[in-house]
Every structure is written in structure tokens, then in C-alpha cells.
mmCIF file of C-alpha atoms and ligand atoms in Angstrom:
data_model
loop_
_atom_site.group_PDB
_atom_site.id
_atom_site.type_symbol
_atom_site.label_atom_id
_atom_site.label_comp_id
_atom_site.label_asym_id
_atom_site.label_seq_id
_atom_site.Cartn_x
_atom_site.Cartn_y
_atom_site.Cartn_z
ATOM 1 C CA UNK A 1 -113.647 -2.311 66.062
ATOM 2 C CA UNK A 2 -112.593 0.616 63.860
ATOM 3 C CA UNK A 3 -113.084 -0.013 60.177
ATOM 4 C CA UNK A 4 -110.059 0.065 57.865
ATOM 5 C CA UNK A 5 -109.890 3.398 56.032
ATOM 6 C CA UNK A 6 -109.623 2.780 52.304
ATOM 7 C CA UNK A 7 -109.008 5.086 49.353
ATOM 8 C CA UNK A 8 -110.029 3.851 45.910
ATOM 9 C CA UNK A 9 -108.189 5.145 42.832
ATOM 10 C CA UNK A 10 -110.074 5.048 39.541
ATOM 11 C CA UNK A 11 -109.868 6.347 35.976
ATOM 12 C CA UNK A 12 -113.156 5.263 34.424
ATOM 13 C CA UNK A 13 -116.328 3.222 34.713
ATOM 14 C CA UNK A 14 -115.838 2.268 38.362
ATOM 15 C CA UNK A 15 -117.786 -0.995 38.459
ATOM 16 C CA UNK A 16 -115.220 -2.476 40.871
ATOM 17 C CA UNK A 17 -115.494 0.691 42.956
ATOM 18 C CA UNK A 18 -119.257 0.062 43.016
ATOM 19 C CA UNK A 19 -118.687 -3.485 44.283
ATOM 20 C CA UNK A 20 -116.526 -2.091 47.091
ATOM 21 C CA UNK A 21 -119.091 0.630 47.870
ATOM 22 C CA UNK A 22 -121.831 -2.007 48.074
ATOM 23 C CA UNK A 23 -119.726 -4.217 50.370
ATOM 24 C CA UNK A 24 -118.857 -1.283 52.652
ATOM 25 C CA UNK A 25 -122.543 -0.304 52.875
ATOM 26 C CA UNK A 26 -122.943 -3.202 55.309
ATOM 27 C CA UNK A 27 -122.094 -1.777 58.751
ATOM 28 C CA UNK A 28 -120.613 -5.165 59.667
ATOM 29 C CA UNK A 29 -118.056 -4.946 56.810
ATOM 30 C CA UNK A 30 -114.614 -4.257 58.321
ATOM 31 C CA UNK A 31 -113.595 -1.476 55.872
ATOM 32 C CA UNK A 32 -114.961 1.916 54.815
ATOM 33 C CA UNK A 33 -114.173 4.055 51.780
ATOM 34 C CA UNK A 34 -112.777 7.362 53.043
ATOM 35 C CA UNK A 35 -111.929 8.824 49.632
ATOM 36 C CA UNK A 36 -112.222 8.164 45.905
ATOM 37 C CA UNK A 37 -109.552 9.730 43.692
ATOM 38 C CA UNK A 38 -109.778 9.904 39.920
ATOM 39 C CA UNK A 39 -107.116 11.163 37.555
ATOM 40 C CA UNK A 40 -109.870 11.727 34.965
ATOM 41 C CA UNK A 41 -112.345 14.550 35.668
ATOM 42 C CA UNK A 42 -115.362 12.933 33.985
ATOM 43 C CA UNK A 43 -114.789 9.351 35.158
ATOM 44 C CA UNK A 44 -118.133 7.584 35.572
ATOM 45 C CA UNK A 45 -116.965 6.174 38.898
ATOM 46 C CA UNK A 46 -116.984 9.652 40.476
ATOM 47 C CA UNK A 47 -120.768 9.790 40.204
ATOM 48 C CA UNK A 48 -120.993 6.393 41.922
ATOM 49 C CA UNK A 49 -118.966 7.753 44.855
ATOM 50 C CA UNK A 50 -121.031 10.920 45.017
ATOM 51 C CA UNK A 51 -124.249 8.892 45.079
ATOM 52 C CA UNK A 52 -122.836 7.001 48.065
ATOM 53 C CA UNK A 53 -121.810 10.314 49.708
ATOM 54 C CA UNK A 54 -118.133 9.407 49.616
ATOM 55 C CA UNK A 55 -115.658 12.318 49.321
ATOM 56 C CA UNK A 56 -114.030 12.539 45.883
ATOM 57 C CA UNK A 57 -110.950 14.265 44.518
ATOM 58 C CA UNK A 58 -109.858 14.721 40.917
ATOM 59 C CA UNK A 59 -106.077 14.771 40.577
ATOM 60 C CA UNK A 60 -105.434 15.195 36.869
ATOM 61 C CA UNK A 61 -102.001 13.908 35.895
ATOM 62 C CA UNK A 62 -101.963 16.282 32.921
ATOM 63 C CA UNK A 63 -101.688 19.248 35.294
ATOM 64 C CA UNK A 64 -98.375 18.049 36.745
ATOM 65 C CA UNK A 65 -94.936 18.504 35.171
ATOM 66 C CA UNK A 66 -93.786 14.950 35.949
ATOM 67 C CA UNK A 67 -94.751 11.645 37.547
ATOM 68 C CA UNK A 68 -93.066 12.460 40.871
ATOM 69 C CA UNK A 69 -95.138 15.597 41.446
ATOM 70 C CA UNK A 70 -98.357 13.773 40.456
ATOM 71 C CA UNK A 71 -97.497 10.938 42.853
ATOM 72 C CA UNK A 72 -96.745 13.487 45.590
ATOM 73 C CA UNK A 73 -100.180 15.079 45.129
ATOM 74 C CA UNK A 74 -101.801 11.634 45.358
ATOM 75 C CA UNK A 75 -99.820 10.863 48.483
ATOM 76 C CA UNK A 76 -100.867 14.142 50.100
ATOM 77 C CA UNK A 77 -104.545 13.478 49.391
ATOM 78 C CA UNK A 78 -104.239 9.937 50.776
ATOM 79 C CA UNK A 79 -102.576 11.263 53.916
ATOM 80 C CA UNK A 80 -105.232 13.938 54.415
ATOM 81 C CA UNK A 81 -107.913 11.227 54.288
ATOM 82 C CA UNK A 82 -105.932 9.155 56.836
ATOM 83 C CA UNK A 83 -105.828 6.304 54.324
ATOM 84 C CA UNK A 84 -104.705 2.921 55.611
ATOM 85 C CA UNK A 85 -105.122 0.922 52.398
ATOM 86 C CA UNK A 86 -105.158 1.998 48.744
ATOM 87 C CA UNK A 87 -107.308 0.031 46.267
ATOM 88 C CA UNK A 88 -106.514 0.529 42.594
ATOM 89 C CA UNK A 89 -109.686 -0.136 40.624
ATOM 90 C CA UNK A 90 -109.198 0.506 36.935
ATOM 91 C CA UNK A 91 -106.636 3.233 37.681
ATOM 92 C CA UNK A 92 -104.865 3.712 34.362
ATOM 93 C CA UNK A 93 -101.678 5.517 35.445
ATOM 94 C CA UNK A 94 -98.386 3.878 36.273
ATOM 95 C CA UNK A 95 -97.193 4.901 39.724
ATOM 96 C CA UNK A 96 -93.537 5.693 40.415
ATOM 97 C CA UNK A 97 -91.362 3.231 42.326
ATOM 98 C CA UNK A 98 -90.987 5.569 45.333
ATOM 99 C CA UNK A 99 -94.777 5.885 45.699
ATOM 100 C CA UNK A 100 -95.238 2.123 45.343
ATOM 101 C CA UNK A 101 -92.572 1.422 47.952
ATOM 102 C CA UNK A 102 -94.110 3.952 50.319
ATOM 103 C CA UNK A 103 -97.418 2.042 50.111
ATOM 104 C CA UNK A 104 -95.787 -1.395 50.059
ATOM 105 C CA UNK A 105 -98.212 -4.052 51.382
ATOM 106 C CA UNK A 106 -100.778 -1.264 51.859
ATOM 107 C CA UNK A 107 -101.880 -1.025 48.204
ATOM 108 C CA UNK A 108 -103.796 -3.616 46.176
ATOM 109 C CA UNK A 109 -104.907 -3.883 42.565
ATOM 110 C CA UNK A 110 -107.356 -5.984 40.572
ATOM 111 C CA UNK A 111 -106.312 -7.428 37.240
ATOM 112 C CA UNK A 112 -108.553 -9.322 34.794
ATOM 113 C CA UNK A 113 -106.418 -12.444 34.349
ATOM 114 C CA UNK A 114 -104.894 -15.229 36.398
ATOM 115 C CA UNK A 115 -101.560 -13.576 37.178
ATOM 116 C CA UNK A 116 -98.716 -14.057 36.500
ATOM 117 C CA UNK A 117 -100.251 -14.937 33.114
ATOM 118 C CA UNK A 118 -101.446 -12.155 30.807
ATOM 119 C CA UNK A 119 -100.112 -9.042 32.524
ATOM 120 C CA UNK A 120 -100.883 -5.714 30.893
ATOM 121 C CA UNK A 121 -103.727 -4.550 28.673
ATOM 122 C CA UNK A 122 -106.028 -6.408 26.235
ATOM 123 C CA UNK A 123 -105.927 -9.491 28.445
ATOM 124 C CA UNK A 124 -109.082 -11.165 27.143
ATOM 125 C CA UNK A 125 -108.012 -10.827 23.500
ATOM 126 C CA UNK A 126 -104.654 -12.400 24.349
ATOM 127 C CA UNK A 127 -106.237 -15.204 26.396
ATOM 128 C CA UNK A 128 -108.412 -16.095 23.384
ATOM 129 C CA UNK A 129 -105.507 -15.842 20.934
ATOM 130 C CA UNK A 130 -103.451 -18.171 23.132
ATOM 131 C CA UNK A 131 -106.257 -20.736 23.304
ATOM 132 C CA UNK A 132 -106.154 -20.756 27.115
ATOM 133 C CA UNK A 133 -108.972 -22.829 28.645
ATOM 134 C CA UNK A 134 -109.110 -20.834 31.863
ATOM 135 C CA UNK A 135 -108.699 -17.210 32.741
ATOM 136 C CA UNK A 136 -110.012 -15.211 35.676
ATOM 137 C CA UNK A 137 -109.072 -12.330 37.911
ATOM 138 C CA UNK A 138 -106.473 -11.590 40.546
ATOM 139 C CA UNK A 139 -106.339 -9.216 43.496
ATOM 140 C CA UNK A 140 -102.716 -8.644 44.472
ATOM 141 C CA UNK A 141 -100.483 -6.316 46.446
ATOM 142 C CA UNK A 142 -98.788 -3.778 44.210
ATOM 143 C CA UNK A 143 -95.082 -3.912 43.425
ATOM 144 C CA UNK A 144 -93.064 -1.559 41.194
ATOM 145 C CA UNK A 145 -93.273 -3.964 38.220
ATOM 146 C CA UNK A 146 -96.707 -3.764 36.585
ATOM 147 C CA UNK A 147 -99.224 -6.485 37.574
ATOM 148 C CA UNK A 148 -96.756 -8.172 39.930
ATOM 149 C CA UNK A 149 -97.034 -8.766 43.643
ATOM 150 C CA UNK A 150 -98.336 -11.157 46.297
ATOM 151 C CA UNK A 151 -101.678 -12.680 45.341
ATOM 152 C CA UNK A 152 -104.547 -12.281 47.812
ATOM 153 C CA UNK A 153 -107.494 -13.758 45.863
ATOM 154 C CA UNK A 154 -107.851 -15.396 42.463
ATOM 155 C CA UNK A 155 -110.994 -16.602 40.744
ATOM 156 C CA UNK A 156 -110.898 -18.917 37.740
ATOM 157 C CA UNK A 157 -113.286 -18.455 34.808
ATOM 158 C CA UNK A 158 -113.572 -21.057 32.045
ATOM 159 C CA UNK A 159 -113.160 -19.925 28.445
ATOM 160 C CA UNK A 160 -116.226 -21.197 26.577
ATOM 161 C CA UNK A 161 -116.612 -22.169 22.931
ATOM 162 C CA UNK A 162 -117.750 -19.132 20.945
ATOM 163 C CA UNK A 163 -116.378 -16.608 23.440
ATOM 164 C CA UNK A 164 -115.241 -13.270 22.151
ATOM 165 C CA UNK A 165 -113.344 -10.725 24.238
ATOM 166 C CA UNK A 166 -116.505 -8.857 25.243
ATOM 167 C CA UNK A 167 -118.342 -11.986 26.437
ATOM 168 C CA UNK A 168 -115.304 -13.210 28.330
ATOM 169 C CA UNK A 169 -114.727 -9.773 29.874
ATOM 170 C CA UNK A 170 -118.301 -9.727 31.121
ATOM 171 C CA UNK A 171 -117.988 -13.092 32.906
ATOM 172 C CA UNK A 172 -114.585 -12.174 34.369
ATOM 173 C CA UNK A 173 -115.930 -8.796 35.524
ATOM 174 C CA UNK A 174 -118.775 -10.475 37.402
ATOM 175 C CA UNK A 175 -116.128 -12.461 39.309
ATOM 176 C CA UNK A 176 -114.009 -9.336 39.883
ATOM 177 C CA UNK A 177 -116.967 -7.809 41.683
ATOM 178 C CA UNK A 178 -116.890 -10.692 44.188
ATOM 179 C CA UNK A 179 -113.116 -11.122 44.411
ATOM 180 C CA UNK A 180 -112.301 -7.491 45.240
ATOM 181 C CA UNK A 181 -114.640 -7.201 48.252
ATOM 182 C CA UNK A 182 -113.426 -10.621 49.454
ATOM 183 C CA UNK A 183 -109.774 -9.529 49.293
ATOM 184 C CA UNK A 184 -110.580 -6.261 51.044
ATOM 185 C CA UNK A 185 -112.444 -8.098 53.784
ATOM 186 C CA UNK A 186 -109.595 -10.552 54.369
ATOM 187 C CA UNK A 187 -107.071 -7.707 54.638
ATOM 188 C CA UNK A 188 -109.329 -5.564 56.840
ATOM 189 C CA UNK A 189 -109.859 -8.523 59.166
ATOM 190 C CA UNK A 190 -106.089 -8.701 59.596
ATOM 191 C CA UNK A 191 -105.956 -12.174 58.098
ATOM 192 C CA UNK A 192 -103.408 -11.472 55.366
ATOM 193 C CA UNK A 193 -99.671 -11.620 56.000
ATOM 194 C CA UNK A 194 -97.109 -10.956 53.290
ATOM 195 C CA UNK A 195 -94.084 -13.202 53.570
ATOM 196 C CA UNK A 196 -91.582 -12.568 50.817
ATOM 197 C CA UNK A 197 -93.592 -12.489 47.613
ATOM 198 C CA UNK A 198 -96.424 -14.615 48.951
ATOM 199 C CA UNK A 199 -99.568 -13.493 50.760
ATOM 200 C CA UNK A 200 -100.822 -15.961 53.334
ATOM 201 C CA UNK A 201 -104.388 -15.951 54.621
ATOM 202 C CA UNK A 202 -105.120 -17.299 58.044
ATOM 203 C CA UNK A 203 -108.300 -19.243 58.692
ATOM 204 C CA UNK A 204 -109.020 -19.573 54.978
ATOM 205 C CA UNK A 205 -110.702 -22.928 55.559
ATOM 206 C CA UNK A 206 -111.766 -24.789 52.449
ATOM 207 C CA UNK A 207 -112.750 -22.125 49.922
ATOM 208 C CA UNK A 208 -114.904 -22.792 46.890
ATOM 209 C CA UNK A 209 -112.705 -24.354 44.205
ATOM 210 C CA UNK A 210 -112.961 -21.340 41.882
ATOM 211 C CA UNK A 211 -112.222 -18.687 44.511
ATOM 212 C CA UNK A 212 -109.013 -19.793 46.107
ATOM 213 C CA UNK A 213 -106.862 -17.953 48.600
ATOM 214 C CA UNK A 214 -103.421 -19.162 49.683
ATOM 215 C CA UNK A 215 -103.877 -21.011 52.968
ATOM 216 C CA UNK A 216 -101.251 -20.394 55.612
ATOM 217 C CA UNK A 217 -98.640 -23.089 55.975
HETATM 218 C C1 LIG B 1 -111.316 -4.094 35.399
HETATM 219 O O1 LIG B 1 -111.417 -5.107 34.438
HETATM 220 C C2 LIG B 1 -110.074 -4.259 36.228
HETATM 221 O O2 LIG B 1 -109.713 -5.594 36.416
HETATM 222 C C3 LIG B 1 -109.025 -3.566 35.400
HETATM 223 O O3 LIG B 1 -109.689 -2.454 34.854
HETATM 224 C C4 LIG B 1 -111.088 -2.722 34.762
HETATM 225 C C5 LIG B 1 -111.778 -1.627 35.517
HETATM 226 O O4 LIG B 1 -113.171 -1.681 35.404
HETATM 227 N N1 LIG B 1 -107.876 -3.229 36.211
HETATM 228 P P1 LIG B 1 -114.092 -0.782 36.331
HETATM 229 O O5 LIG B 1 -113.644 0.673 36.135
HETATM 230 O O6 LIG B 1 -113.865 -1.219 37.753
HETATM 231 O O7 LIG B 1 -115.486 -1.009 35.878
#
């Protein structure tokens, strides 16, 4: 069967991109990365893509007069690569509503908290300040409102005594690197259906208690 053609959008380090690259390196994995786009010319993730011989494009938002023309350039590049699914992986630009709607249910993001809790930046600091006992990561379909949308995969991570933001971030990141390839695989296998604001996964079975997907009804 043809593999799902994925474009990954990054702005920085690209460790989640690396997790997706590593998953796609298995010929049996149902997705392939057709393109990596960065809005930052010296993003570390670009070198990861180049090492894996994946085509890269830099589309620098600063060179565009407004968000709409930046989004249009992104959309053109995605079309040229015959992209079927967009994965945001540490992409630090807000996308316009029209672009998000155009890629509705064909664009996913990873966020380092258990959404809908702790949307936005500095999540680990805020988790610690709130005294939450659990945090984690979420892979979700993208909607116009930031960090909202149907949840595909969540992984819970316990907050431990003595944690600081860096230690917590490290443990959450290790889970992100498993959750993102899992979500991509489920979507590429055609097992994810979005009904309203809920993503349902068919044949989810009995997942490990810390990596839960929504079973179908
Ligand atoms: C990750 O924590 C991700 O959840 C968030 O941005 C960070 C990106 O890290 N959206 P990396 O560039 O994938 O290493």
C-alpha cells in the first residue's frame, strides 16, 4: 500500500522530527516524510532532515508582508510535495484560520501537556506552579484556536518530588517521541475518524494505561 505523504513543519531543535524520521525509516511504517519546512533558516532540525536525505525548504516568515502571504507560500510548498498530512513539530508560528481550515483533519500538532490543560508556552513551569500531579503530552488535530482540536494520543507523566521544569520537560519529551509516531501510524493506517470534536480510533484494543487513545464507541 502507498505510504501516507507527510510534511513536517519545524522551527528549532527537531527532536520530534527525528522521532518521526526514525519511525519512517522502517519500510513497514505506513507513512513517509516527503518534505520538512522550517521558518527558521538555521533550525537544528533541518540538518536532521538532510542527514536522512529528506527534501527541506526554508520559508522565512520575516520575508513576507503578512500572515496570509506566508501561509500561501507554505500551502504552495505543501502542494508541490503532494502532502497528505501536515505534522507540526515545534513550529513556532501561528497559522491563519483559512490555512487551518484548508488543512482541517489533515494537520496534527504535538503539545507538551495533557490538553485541554496548560495550553500555550511555558507549560512545565505552569504545571509545577499549579501543583499538578500529572502532566504529559498530546497529539491532536489542529483547529484555529491554539492547542485545541480532537485528541489522537495522550501520554501521562507523573510529576515527581524535586522536579524542576527542565527535568519534567525531559521526561515529557521522551514520551513525545513515542506518542507522535504512534499518532502518525494510527492516522496513516486509516484508523482515526474525527466525529465532531472527538477523534475515534478503531481497533485500539487495550492500550497501556499511560498511552491512551480514544476507543471507538
Ligand atoms: C516539543 O516539546 C513540542 O511538544 C512543542 O515544542 C517542542 C519541540 O521540540 N510543541 P523539538 O523541536 O521537537 O525538539
